[in-house]
PDB file of C-alpha atoms and ligand atoms in Angstrom:
ATOM      1  CA  ASP A   1     -91.357  96.920 121.722  1.00  0.00           C
ATOM      2  CA  ASN A   2     -94.371  99.090 120.915  1.00  0.00           C
ATOM      3  CA  ASN A   3     -93.751  98.770 117.173  1.00  0.00           C
ATOM      4  CA  VAL A   4     -94.864  95.158 117.472  1.00  0.00           C
ATOM      5  CA  TRP A   5     -98.532  94.415 116.907  1.00  0.00           C
ATOM      6  CA  ILE A   6     -99.741  91.244 118.612  1.00  0.00           C
ATOM      7  CA  ALA A   7    -103.325  90.070 118.253  1.00  0.00           C
ATOM      8  CA  PRO A   8    -105.155  89.617 121.577  1.00  0.00           C
ATOM      9  CA  GLY A   9    -104.824  86.114 123.032  1.00  0.00           C
ATOM     10  CA  PRO A  10    -107.714  83.982 124.316  1.00  0.00           C
ATOM     11  CA  THR A  11    -107.784  85.557 127.798  1.00  0.00           C
ATOM     12  CA  ASP A  12    -107.109  89.129 126.632  1.00  0.00           C
ATOM     13  CA  VAL A  13    -110.090  91.479 126.422  1.00  0.00           C
ATOM     14  CA  ARG A  14    -110.791  94.326 124.017  1.00  0.00           C
ATOM     15  CA  SER A  15    -113.262  97.216 123.843  1.00  0.00           C
ATOM     16  CA  PRO A  16    -115.655  98.756 121.316  1.00  0.00           C
ATOM     17  CA  CYS A  17    -112.940 101.437 120.822  1.00  0.00           C
ATOM     18  CA  PRO A  18    -110.416 100.897 118.035  1.00  0.00           C
ATOM     19  CA  GLY A  19    -108.120 103.516 119.626  1.00  0.00           C
ATOM     20  CA  LEU A  20    -107.762 101.788 122.988  1.00  0.00           C
ATOM     21  CA  ASN A  21    -107.583  98.361 121.317  1.00  0.00           C
ATOM     22  CA  THR A  22    -104.770  99.488 119.035  1.00  0.00           C
ATOM     23  CA  LEU A  23    -102.856 100.834 122.036  1.00  0.00           C
ATOM     24  CA  ALA A  24    -103.295  97.459 123.782  1.00  0.00           C
ATOM     25  CA  ASN A  25    -102.307  95.484 120.668  1.00  0.00           C
ATOM     26  CA  HIS A  26     -99.033  97.455 120.569  1.00  0.00           C
ATOM     27  CA  GLY A  27     -98.362  97.196 124.305  1.00  0.00           C
ATOM     28  CA  TYR A  28     -98.929 100.875 125.139  1.00  0.00           C
ATOM     29  CA  LEU A  29    -101.748  99.564 127.328  1.00  0.00           C
ATOM     30  CA  PRO A  30    -101.549  96.154 129.035  1.00  0.00           C
ATOM     31  CA  ARG A  31    -102.054  93.506 126.372  1.00  0.00           C
ATOM     32  CA  SER A  32    -104.475  91.747 128.738  1.00  0.00           C
ATOM     33  CA  GLY A  33    -106.834  94.719 128.427  1.00  0.00           C
ATOM     34  CA  LYS A  34    -107.446  94.444 132.174  1.00  0.00           C
ATOM     35  CA  ASN A  35    -106.914  96.637 135.251  1.00  0.00           C
ATOM     36  CA  ILE A  36    -106.310  99.824 133.290  1.00  0.00           C
ATOM     37  CA  SER A  37    -106.150 103.156 135.144  1.00  0.00           C
ATOM     38  CA  VAL A  38    -106.812 106.672 133.848  1.00  0.00           C
ATOM     39  CA  PRO A  39    -103.120 107.682 134.097  1.00  0.00           C
ATOM     40  CA  MET A  40    -102.208 104.567 132.091  1.00  0.00           C
ATOM     41  CA  ILE A  41    -104.625 105.678 129.357  1.00  0.00           C
ATOM     42  CA  ALA A  42    -103.286 109.256 129.404  1.00  0.00           C
ATOM     43  CA  GLU A  43     -99.707 107.995 129.033  1.00  0.00           C
ATOM     44  CA  ALA A  44    -100.613 105.504 126.294  1.00  0.00           C
ATOM     45  CA  MET A  45    -102.537 108.132 124.267  1.00  0.00           C
ATOM     46  CA  LEU A  46     -99.523 110.432 124.428  1.00  0.00           C
ATOM     47  CA  ASP A  47     -96.902 107.802 123.643  1.00  0.00           C
ATOM     48  CA  GLY A  48     -98.880 106.058 120.912  1.00  0.00           C
ATOM     49  CA  PHE A  49    -100.672 108.950 119.216  1.00  0.00           C
ATOM     50  CA  ASN A  50     -99.346 112.248 120.650  1.00  0.00           C
ATOM     51  CA  ILE A  51    -102.827 112.977 122.033  1.00  0.00           C
ATOM     52  CA  VAL A  52    -102.934 115.607 124.781  1.00  0.00           C
ATOM     53  CA  SER A  53    -106.669 116.013 125.317  1.00  0.00           C
ATOM     54  CA  GLU A  54    -108.490 116.908 128.505  1.00  0.00           C
ATOM     55  CA  ALA A  55    -111.710 115.719 126.864  1.00  0.00           C
ATOM     56  CA  LEU A  56    -110.249 112.235 126.427  1.00  0.00           C
ATOM     57  CA  THR A  57    -108.869 111.988 129.955  1.00  0.00           C
ATOM     58  CA  GLN A  58    -112.384 112.964 131.047  1.00  0.00           C
ATOM     59  CA  ALA A  59    -113.729 110.160 128.829  1.00  0.00           C
ATOM     60  CA  ALA A  60    -111.266 107.809 130.488  1.00  0.00           C
ATOM     61  CA  LYS A  61    -112.629 108.829 133.922  1.00  0.00           C
ATOM     62  CA  PHE A  62    -116.128 108.156 132.640  1.00  0.00           C
ATOM     63  CA  GLY A  63    -114.889 104.705 131.605  1.00  0.00           C
ATOM     64  CA  LEU A  64    -114.105 103.896 135.246  1.00  0.00           C
ATOM     65  CA  LEU A  65    -117.849 103.761 135.908  1.00  0.00           C
ATOM     66  CA  SER A  66    -118.013 100.589 133.799  1.00  0.00           C
ATOM     67  CA  SER A  67    -116.102  98.785 136.545  1.00  0.00           C
ATOM     68  CA  PHE A  68    -116.688  97.929 140.206  1.00  0.00           C
ATOM     69  CA  ALA A  69    -112.947  98.288 140.839  1.00  0.00           C
ATOM     70  CA  LEU A  70    -112.068 101.540 142.581  1.00  0.00           C
ATOM     71  CA  ALA A  71    -109.617 102.955 140.084  1.00  0.00           C
ATOM     72  CA  THR A  72    -109.294 100.679 137.074  1.00  0.00           C
ATOM     73  CA  MET A  73    -111.359  99.365 134.177  1.00  0.00           C
ATOM     74  CA  ASP A  74    -111.288  96.366 131.838  1.00  0.00           C
ATOM     75  CA  LEU A  75    -111.586  97.138 128.129  1.00  0.00           C
ATOM     76  CA  ASP A  76    -114.504  94.755 127.468  1.00  0.00           C
ATOM     77  CA  ALA A  77    -116.631  96.428 130.156  1.00  0.00           C
ATOM     78  CA  LEU A  78    -116.607  99.618 128.064  1.00  0.00           C
ATOM     79  CA  LYS A  79    -119.347  98.077 125.939  1.00  0.00           C
ATOM     80  CA  LEU A  80    -121.791  99.147 128.693  1.00  0.00           C
ATOM     81  CA  HIS A  81    -124.565 100.682 126.615  1.00  0.00           C
ATOM     82  CA  SER A  82    -125.181 104.409 127.080  1.00  0.00           C
ATOM     83  CA  LEU A  83    -122.224 104.972 129.403  1.00  0.00           C
ATOM     84  CA  ILE A  84    -119.928 105.867 126.494  1.00  0.00           C
ATOM     85  CA  GLU A  85    -121.048 103.169 124.047  1.00  0.00           C
ATOM     86  CA  HIS A  86    -123.812 104.329 121.701  1.00  0.00           C
ATOM     87  CA  ASP A  87    -125.827 103.341 118.646  1.00  0.00           C
ATOM     88  CA  ALA A  88    -124.914 104.174 115.040  1.00  0.00           C
ATOM     89  CA  SER A  89    -121.222 103.364 115.525  1.00  0.00           C
ATOM     90  CA  LEU A  90    -118.901 103.340 112.537  1.00  0.00           C
ATOM     91  CA  SER A  91    -117.723  99.767 112.937  1.00  0.00           C
ATOM     92  CA  ARG A  92    -119.893  98.025 115.523  1.00  0.00           C
ATOM     93  CA  GLY A  93    -123.538  96.986 115.648  1.00  0.00           C
ATOM     94  CA  ASP A  94    -126.211  98.573 117.808  1.00  0.00           C
ATOM     95  CA  PHE A  95    -126.659  97.129 121.297  1.00  0.00           C
ATOM     96  CA  ALA A  96    -130.301  96.182 120.683  1.00  0.00           C
ATOM     97  CA  LEU A  97    -129.331  94.303 117.510  1.00  0.00           C
ATOM     98  CA  GLY A  98    -126.897  91.969 119.299  1.00  0.00           C
ATOM     99  CA  ASP A  99    -123.176  92.816 119.230  1.00  0.00           C
ATOM    100  CA  ASN A 100    -121.991  96.314 120.148  1.00  0.00           C
ATOM    101  CA  LEU A 101    -118.410  95.183 120.870  1.00  0.00           C
ATOM    102  CA  HIS A 102    -116.739  93.536 117.884  1.00  0.00           C
ATOM    103  CA  PHE A 103    -115.665  94.988 114.543  1.00  0.00           C
ATOM    104  CA  ASN A 104    -118.335  94.355 111.881  1.00  0.00           C
ATOM    105  CA  GLU A 105    -117.323  94.621 108.208  1.00  0.00           C
ATOM    106  CA  THR A 106    -120.919  95.161 107.017  1.00  0.00           C
ATOM    107  CA  ILE A 107    -121.365  98.150 109.301  1.00  0.00           C
ATOM    108  CA  PHE A 108    -117.933  99.459 108.362  1.00  0.00           C
ATOM    109  CA  SER A 109    -118.975  99.614 104.681  1.00  0.00           C
ATOM    110  CA  SER A 110    -120.487 103.125 105.122  1.00  0.00           C
ATOM    111  CA  LEU A 111    -117.082 104.518 106.046  1.00  0.00           C
ATOM    112  CA  LEU A 112    -115.228 102.235 103.641  1.00  0.00           C
ATOM    113  CA  ASN A 113    -117.243 103.432 100.642  1.00  0.00           C
ATOM    114  CA  SER A 114    -117.163 107.122 101.530  1.00  0.00           C
ATOM    115  CA  ASN A 115    -115.201 109.822  99.658  1.00  0.00           C
ATOM    116  CA  PRO A 116    -115.149 107.806  96.399  1.00  0.00           C
ATOM    117  CA  GLY A 117    -112.525 108.498  93.766  1.00  0.00           C
ATOM    118  CA  VAL A 118    -109.777 109.684  96.126  1.00  0.00           C
ATOM    119  CA  ASP A 119    -107.465 107.856  98.516  1.00  0.00           C
ATOM    120  CA  TYR A 120    -108.249 109.841 101.672  1.00  0.00           C
ATOM    121  CA  TYR A 121    -111.073 110.527 104.108  1.00  0.00           C
ATOM    122  CA  ASN A 122    -111.664 114.008 105.483  1.00  0.00           C
ATOM    123  CA  ALA A 123    -114.025 115.866 107.820  1.00  0.00           C
ATOM    124  CA  THR A 124    -116.622 116.353 105.073  1.00  0.00           C
ATOM    125  CA  SER A 125    -116.727 112.644 104.239  1.00  0.00           C
ATOM    126  CA  ALA A 126    -116.771 111.812 107.953  1.00  0.00           C
ATOM    127  CA  GLY A 127    -119.901 113.955 108.362  1.00  0.00           C
ATOM    128  CA  HIS A 128    -121.601 112.129 105.498  1.00  0.00           C
ATOM    129  CA  VAL A 129    -120.698 108.773 107.059  1.00  0.00           C
ATOM    130  CA  MET A 130    -122.218 109.848 110.372  1.00  0.00           C
ATOM    131  CA  HIS A 131    -125.421 110.718 108.564  1.00  0.00           C
ATOM    132  CA  ASP A 132    -125.494 107.348 106.762  1.00  0.00           C
ATOM    133  CA  ARG A 133    -124.831 105.336 109.879  1.00  0.00           C
ATOM    134  CA  LEU A 134    -127.570 107.095 111.840  1.00  0.00           C
ATOM    135  CA  ALA A 135    -130.069 106.671 108.991  1.00  0.00           C
ATOM    136  CA  ILE A 136    -129.325 102.920 108.953  1.00  0.00           C
ATOM    137  CA  SER A 137    -129.786 102.627 112.723  1.00  0.00           C
ATOM    138  CA  LEU A 138    -133.038 104.582 112.654  1.00  0.00           C
ATOM    139  CA  ALA A 139    -134.317 102.340 109.851  1.00  0.00           C
ATOM    140  CA  THR A 140    -133.315  99.033 111.461  1.00  0.00           C
ATOM    141  CA  ASN A 141    -133.287  99.576 115.235  1.00  0.00           C
ATOM    142  CA  PRO A 142    -136.477 100.880 116.830  1.00  0.00           C
ATOM    143  CA  ASN A 143    -134.495 101.350 120.062  1.00  0.00           C
ATOM    144  CA  THR A 144    -131.969 103.756 118.565  1.00  0.00           C
ATOM    145  CA  THR A 145    -130.835 106.319 121.114  1.00  0.00           C
ATOM    146  CA  ASN A 146    -129.818 109.561 119.413  1.00  0.00           C
ATOM    147  CA  THR A 147    -129.541 112.555 121.705  1.00  0.00           C
ATOM    148  CA  PRO A 148    -127.065 115.469 121.730  1.00  0.00           C
ATOM    149  CA  LYS A 149    -124.784 113.323 123.924  1.00  0.00           C
ATOM    150  CA  GLU A 150    -124.480 110.561 121.321  1.00  0.00           C
ATOM    151  CA  PHE A 151    -123.955 113.143 118.601  1.00  0.00           C
ATOM    152  CA  ALA A 152    -121.112 114.778 120.529  1.00  0.00           C
ATOM    153  CA  PHE A 153    -119.397 111.435 121.217  1.00  0.00           C
ATOM    154  CA  ARG A 154    -119.833 110.214 117.643  1.00  0.00           C
ATOM    155  CA  THR A 155    -118.457 113.454 116.237  1.00  0.00           C
ATOM    156  CA  ARG A 156    -115.384 113.325 118.451  1.00  0.00           C
ATOM    157  CA  GLU A 157    -114.748 109.670 117.583  1.00  0.00           C
ATOM    158  CA  SER A 158    -114.785 110.663 113.912  1.00  0.00           C
ATOM    159  CA  SER A 159    -112.345 113.540 114.400  1.00  0.00           C
ATOM    160  CA  LEU A 160    -110.162 111.095 116.333  1.00  0.00           C
ATOM    161  CA  TYR A 161    -109.774 108.552 113.526  1.00  0.00           C
ATOM    162  CA  LEU A 162    -108.921 111.367 111.117  1.00  0.00           C
ATOM    163  CA  ALA A 163    -106.437 112.973 113.531  1.00  0.00           C
ATOM    164  CA  VAL A 164    -104.607 109.838 114.670  1.00  0.00           C
ATOM    165  CA  MET A 165    -104.396 108.203 111.242  1.00  0.00           C
ATOM    166  CA  GLY A 166    -103.919 111.433 109.287  1.00  0.00           C
ATOM    167  CA  ASN A 167    -103.088 115.090 109.767  1.00  0.00           C
ATOM    168  CA  PRO A 168    -104.629 116.561 112.945  1.00  0.00           C
ATOM    169  CA  LEU A 169    -104.450 120.076 111.515  1.00  0.00           C
ATOM    170  CA  THR A 170    -106.256 119.345 108.228  1.00  0.00           C
ATOM    171  CA  GLY A 171    -108.311 116.304 109.236  1.00  0.00           C
ATOM    172  CA  VAL A 172    -107.193 114.461 106.098  1.00  0.00           C
ATOM    173  CA  ALA A 173    -106.331 110.768 106.584  1.00  0.00           C
ATOM    174  CA  PRO A 174    -105.188 108.140 104.047  1.00  0.00           C
ATOM    175  CA  LYS A 175    -107.907 105.540 103.498  1.00  0.00           C
ATOM    176  CA  GLN A 176    -105.430 102.679 103.812  1.00  0.00           C
ATOM    177  CA  PHE A 177    -104.332 103.779 107.299  1.00  0.00           C
ATOM    178  CA  VAL A 178    -107.911 104.255 108.538  1.00  0.00           C
ATOM    179  CA  GLU A 179    -108.911 100.830 107.241  1.00  0.00           C
ATOM    180  CA  ILE A 180    -105.996  99.089 108.981  1.00  0.00           C
ATOM    181  CA  PHE A 181    -106.767 100.991 112.206  1.00  0.00           C
ATOM    182  CA  PHE A 182    -110.401  99.779 112.265  1.00  0.00           C
ATOM    183  CA  ARG A 183    -110.014  96.314 110.782  1.00  0.00           C
ATOM    184  CA  GLU A 184    -106.806  95.144 112.438  1.00  0.00           C
ATOM    185  CA  GLU A 185    -106.520  97.617 115.316  1.00  0.00           C
ATOM    186  CA  ARG A 186    -102.937  98.048 114.250  1.00  0.00           C
ATOM    187  CA  LEU A 187    -100.667 101.059 113.734  1.00  0.00           C
ATOM    188  CA  PRO A 188     -99.865 101.009 109.984  1.00  0.00           C
ATOM    189  CA  ILE A 189     -96.157 101.640 110.578  1.00  0.00           C
ATOM    190  CA  ALA A 190     -95.069  99.197 107.863  1.00  0.00           C
ATOM    191  CA  GLU A 191     -97.326 101.057 105.402  1.00  0.00           C
ATOM    192  CA  GLY A 192     -95.714 104.435 106.198  1.00  0.00           C
ATOM    193  CA  TRP A 193     -97.819 105.797 109.074  1.00  0.00           C
ATOM    194  CA  LYS A 194     -96.036 107.896 111.687  1.00  0.00           C
ATOM    195  CA  ARG A 195     -97.153 109.238 115.063  1.00  0.00           C
ATOM    196  CA  SER A 196     -98.214 112.863 114.603  1.00  0.00           C
ATOM    197  CA  ASN A 197     -95.392 115.396 115.105  1.00  0.00           C
ATOM    198  CA  THR A 198     -97.897 117.970 116.342  1.00  0.00           C
ATOM    199  CA  SER A 199     -99.794 117.390 119.573  1.00  0.00           C
ATOM    200  CA  ILE A 200    -103.391 116.308 119.049  1.00  0.00           C
ATOM    201  CA  THR A 201    -105.179 118.814 121.274  1.00  0.00           C
ATOM    202  CA  ASP A 202    -108.847 119.434 122.051  1.00  0.00           C
ATOM    203  CA  GLU A 203    -108.518 122.617 119.996  1.00  0.00           C
ATOM    204  CA  ALA A 204    -107.363 120.699 116.906  1.00  0.00           C
ATOM    205  CA  LEU A 205    -110.015 118.013 117.355  1.00  0.00           C
ATOM    206  CA  GLY A 206    -112.685 120.678 117.925  1.00  0.00           C
ATOM    207  CA  ALA A 207    -111.868 122.375 114.624  1.00  0.00           C
ATOM    208  CA  ILE A 208    -112.337 119.054 112.788  1.00  0.00           C
ATOM    209  CA  ASP A 209    -115.518 118.398 114.811  1.00  0.00           C
ATOM    210  CA  ASN A 210    -117.037 121.636 113.520  1.00  0.00           C
ATOM    211  CA  ILE A 211    -116.653 120.585 109.874  1.00  0.00           C
ATOM    212  CA  ILE A 212    -117.928 117.079 110.602  1.00  0.00           C
ATOM    213  CA  MET A 213    -121.021 118.443 112.371  1.00  0.00           C
ATOM    214  CA  ALA A 214    -121.745 120.864 109.541  1.00  0.00           C
ATOM    215  CA  ASN A 215    -121.733 117.951 107.075  1.00  0.00           C
ATOM    216  CA  SER A 216    -123.726 115.428 109.096  1.00  0.00           C
ATOM    217  CA  ASN A 217    -127.185 116.999 108.666  1.00  0.00           C
ATOM    218  CA  TRP A 218    -128.007 115.837 112.202  1.00  0.00           C
ATOM    219  CA  THR A 219    -131.257 116.055 114.131  1.00  0.00           C
ATOM    220  CA  PHE A 220    -132.047 114.464 117.462  1.00  0.00           C
ATOM    221  CA  THR A 221    -134.463 111.572 117.989  1.00  0.00           C
ATOM    222  CA  GLN A 222    -134.754 112.164 121.749  1.00  0.00           C
ATOM    223  CA  MET A 223    -133.500 115.094 123.842  1.00  0.00           C
ATOM    224  CA  CYS A 224    -132.455 113.048 126.859  1.00  0.00           C
ATOM    225  CA  GLU A 225    -132.028 109.426 127.851  1.00  0.00           C
ATOM    226  CA  ASP A 226    -131.709 107.178 130.877  1.00  0.00           C
ATOM    227  CA  LEU A 227    -128.557 108.010 132.780  1.00  0.00           C
ATOM    228  CA  VAL A 228    -126.169 105.035 132.926  1.00  0.00           C
ATOM    229  CA  LEU A 229    -123.530 105.445 135.635  1.00  0.00           C
ATOM    230  CA  GLY A 230    -122.602 101.825 136.311  1.00  0.00           C
ATOM    231  CA  PRO A 231    -122.965  98.220 135.223  1.00  0.00           C
TER     232      PRO A 231
HETATM  233  C1  LIG B   1    -115.311 104.516 120.174  1.00  0.00           C
HETATM  234  C2  LIG B   1    -111.082 106.387 118.811  1.00  0.00           C
HETATM  235  C3  LIG B   1    -109.859 106.973 123.449  1.00  0.00           C
HETATM  236  C4  LIG B   1    -113.888 104.723 124.794  1.00  0.00           C
HETATM  237  C5  LIG B   1    -114.315 105.057 119.418  1.00  0.00           C
HETATM  238  C6  LIG B   1    -114.368 105.229 117.987  1.00  0.00           C
HETATM  239  C7  LIG B   1    -113.186 105.735 117.600  1.00  0.00           C
HETATM  240  C8  LIG B   1    -112.376 105.911 118.784  1.00  0.00           C
HETATM  241  C9  LIG B   1    -112.746 106.068 116.176  1.00  0.00           C
HETATM  242  C10 LIG B   1    -115.579 104.927 117.098  1.00  0.00           C
HETATM  243  C11 LIG B   1    -115.724 103.446 116.824  1.00  0.00           C
HETATM  244  C12 LIG B   1    -116.973 103.171 116.018  1.00  0.00           C
HETATM  245  O1  LIG B   1    -117.832 104.052 115.883  1.00  0.00           O
HETATM  246  O2  LIG B   1    -117.091 102.047 115.507  1.00  0.00           O
HETATM  247  C13 LIG B   1    -110.350 106.629 119.949  1.00  0.00           C
HETATM  248  C14 LIG B   1    -108.976 107.071 119.962  1.00  0.00           C
HETATM  249  C15 LIG B   1    -108.640 107.239 121.261  1.00  0.00           C
HETATM  250  C16 LIG B   1    -109.801 106.898 122.077  1.00  0.00           C
HETATM  251  C17 LIG B   1    -108.099 107.293 118.759  1.00  0.00           C
HETATM  252  C18 LIG B   1    -107.302 107.649 121.775  1.00  0.00           C
HETATM  253  C19 LIG B   1    -106.607 106.821 122.501  1.00  0.00           C
HETATM  254  C20 LIG B   1    -110.886 106.521 124.217  1.00  0.00           C
HETATM  255  C21 LIG B   1    -110.966 106.636 125.646  1.00  0.00           C
HETATM  256  C22 LIG B   1    -112.108 105.996 126.027  1.00  0.00           C
HETATM  257  C23 LIG B   1    -112.735 105.483 124.831  1.00  0.00           C
HETATM  258  C24 LIG B   1    -109.954 107.350 126.542  1.00  0.00           C
HETATM  259  C25 LIG B   1    -112.636 105.796 127.423  1.00  0.00           C
HETATM  260  C26 LIG B   1    -112.071 104.965 128.277  1.00  0.00           C
HETATM  261  C27 LIG B   1    -114.592 104.433 123.651  1.00  0.00           C
HETATM  262  C28 LIG B   1    -115.828 103.679 123.638  1.00  0.00           C
HETATM  263  C29 LIG B   1    -116.229 103.631 122.294  1.00  0.00           C
HETATM  264  C30 LIG B   1    -115.238 104.342 121.529  1.00  0.00           C
HETATM  265  C31 LIG B   1    -116.541 103.059 124.832  1.00  0.00           C
HETATM  266  C32 LIG B   1    -117.471 102.944 121.727  1.00  0.00           C
HETATM  267  C33 LIG B   1    -118.456 103.969 121.264  1.00  0.00           C
HETATM  268  C34 LIG B   1    -119.367 103.370 120.203  1.00  0.00           C
HETATM  269  O3  LIG B   1    -118.966 103.374 119.026  1.00  0.00           O
HETATM  270  O4  LIG B   1    -120.435 102.894 120.568  1.00  0.00           O
HETATM  271  N1  LIG B   1    -113.106 105.496 119.885  1.00  0.00           N
HETATM  272  N2  LIG B   1    -110.810 106.527 121.238  1.00  0.00           N
HETATM  273  N3  LIG B   1    -111.977 105.824 123.759  1.00  0.00           N
HETATM  274  N4  LIG B   1    -114.248 104.800 122.374  1.00  0.00           N
HETATM  275 FE1  LIG B   1    -112.501 105.559 121.805  1.00  0.00          FE
HETATM  276 MG1  LIG B   2    -121.648 101.526 119.575  1.00  0.00          MG
END
């Protein structure tokens, strides 16, 4: 039953991605977190979140490079730095500072404290959070990698939390749902969350991305970086 959230057991593995972890914690992906194929991810994204995104199936293919297996990946291997994983994450530390895999409440405080005075996050607040998180990385991690690639991934991850926990057409998401998604990697069904009725498409995510980018006051630190195509 996919309504049932079960925390990962001692031999189960999880990723730096709250989306994939939530799908595994609800059984849309194997609860082991192991031997996951691209079609399994595509099916789980659709069933769990109503996501129909070519960009995300492409990201899933990218994820295969974290593994030596021919056609599957393990969730923990997705922490491979600079494949998809990047600095200035919303809820995880920078690779060079120690732990780029597990949820970190201190790092999450930028998002948690954003959009004060109202009970929702939106694309404007998400842009401000991206700016904050990058400023903190640049101030504390001399190895921060911040190229157009990281900016594109970070922006899309922000539109994703708004779209899956809120309204994919407006990019408005209840704070309570977003917090449960990051902290517990759980679908907040008991709190009133429902899977989006409208398909979450690249077009919808792109429209939210544009507002986020406009509010993130972003500049690059480097233009290109070492190419990471395997462990
Ligand atoms: C990061 C959501 C699918 C791999 C993230 C983050 C969010 C997110 C919100 C940012 C976490 C943070 O900054 O702390 C989602 C949702 C998905 C999804 C809702 C829909 C199912 C995928 C897919 C892949 C992937 C298909 C590739 C296999 C990653 C990785 C990160 C990440 C490696 C870590 C990036 C980092 O913060 O350093 N995801 N994601 N995600 N996602 Fe996903
Ligand atoms: Mg990261």
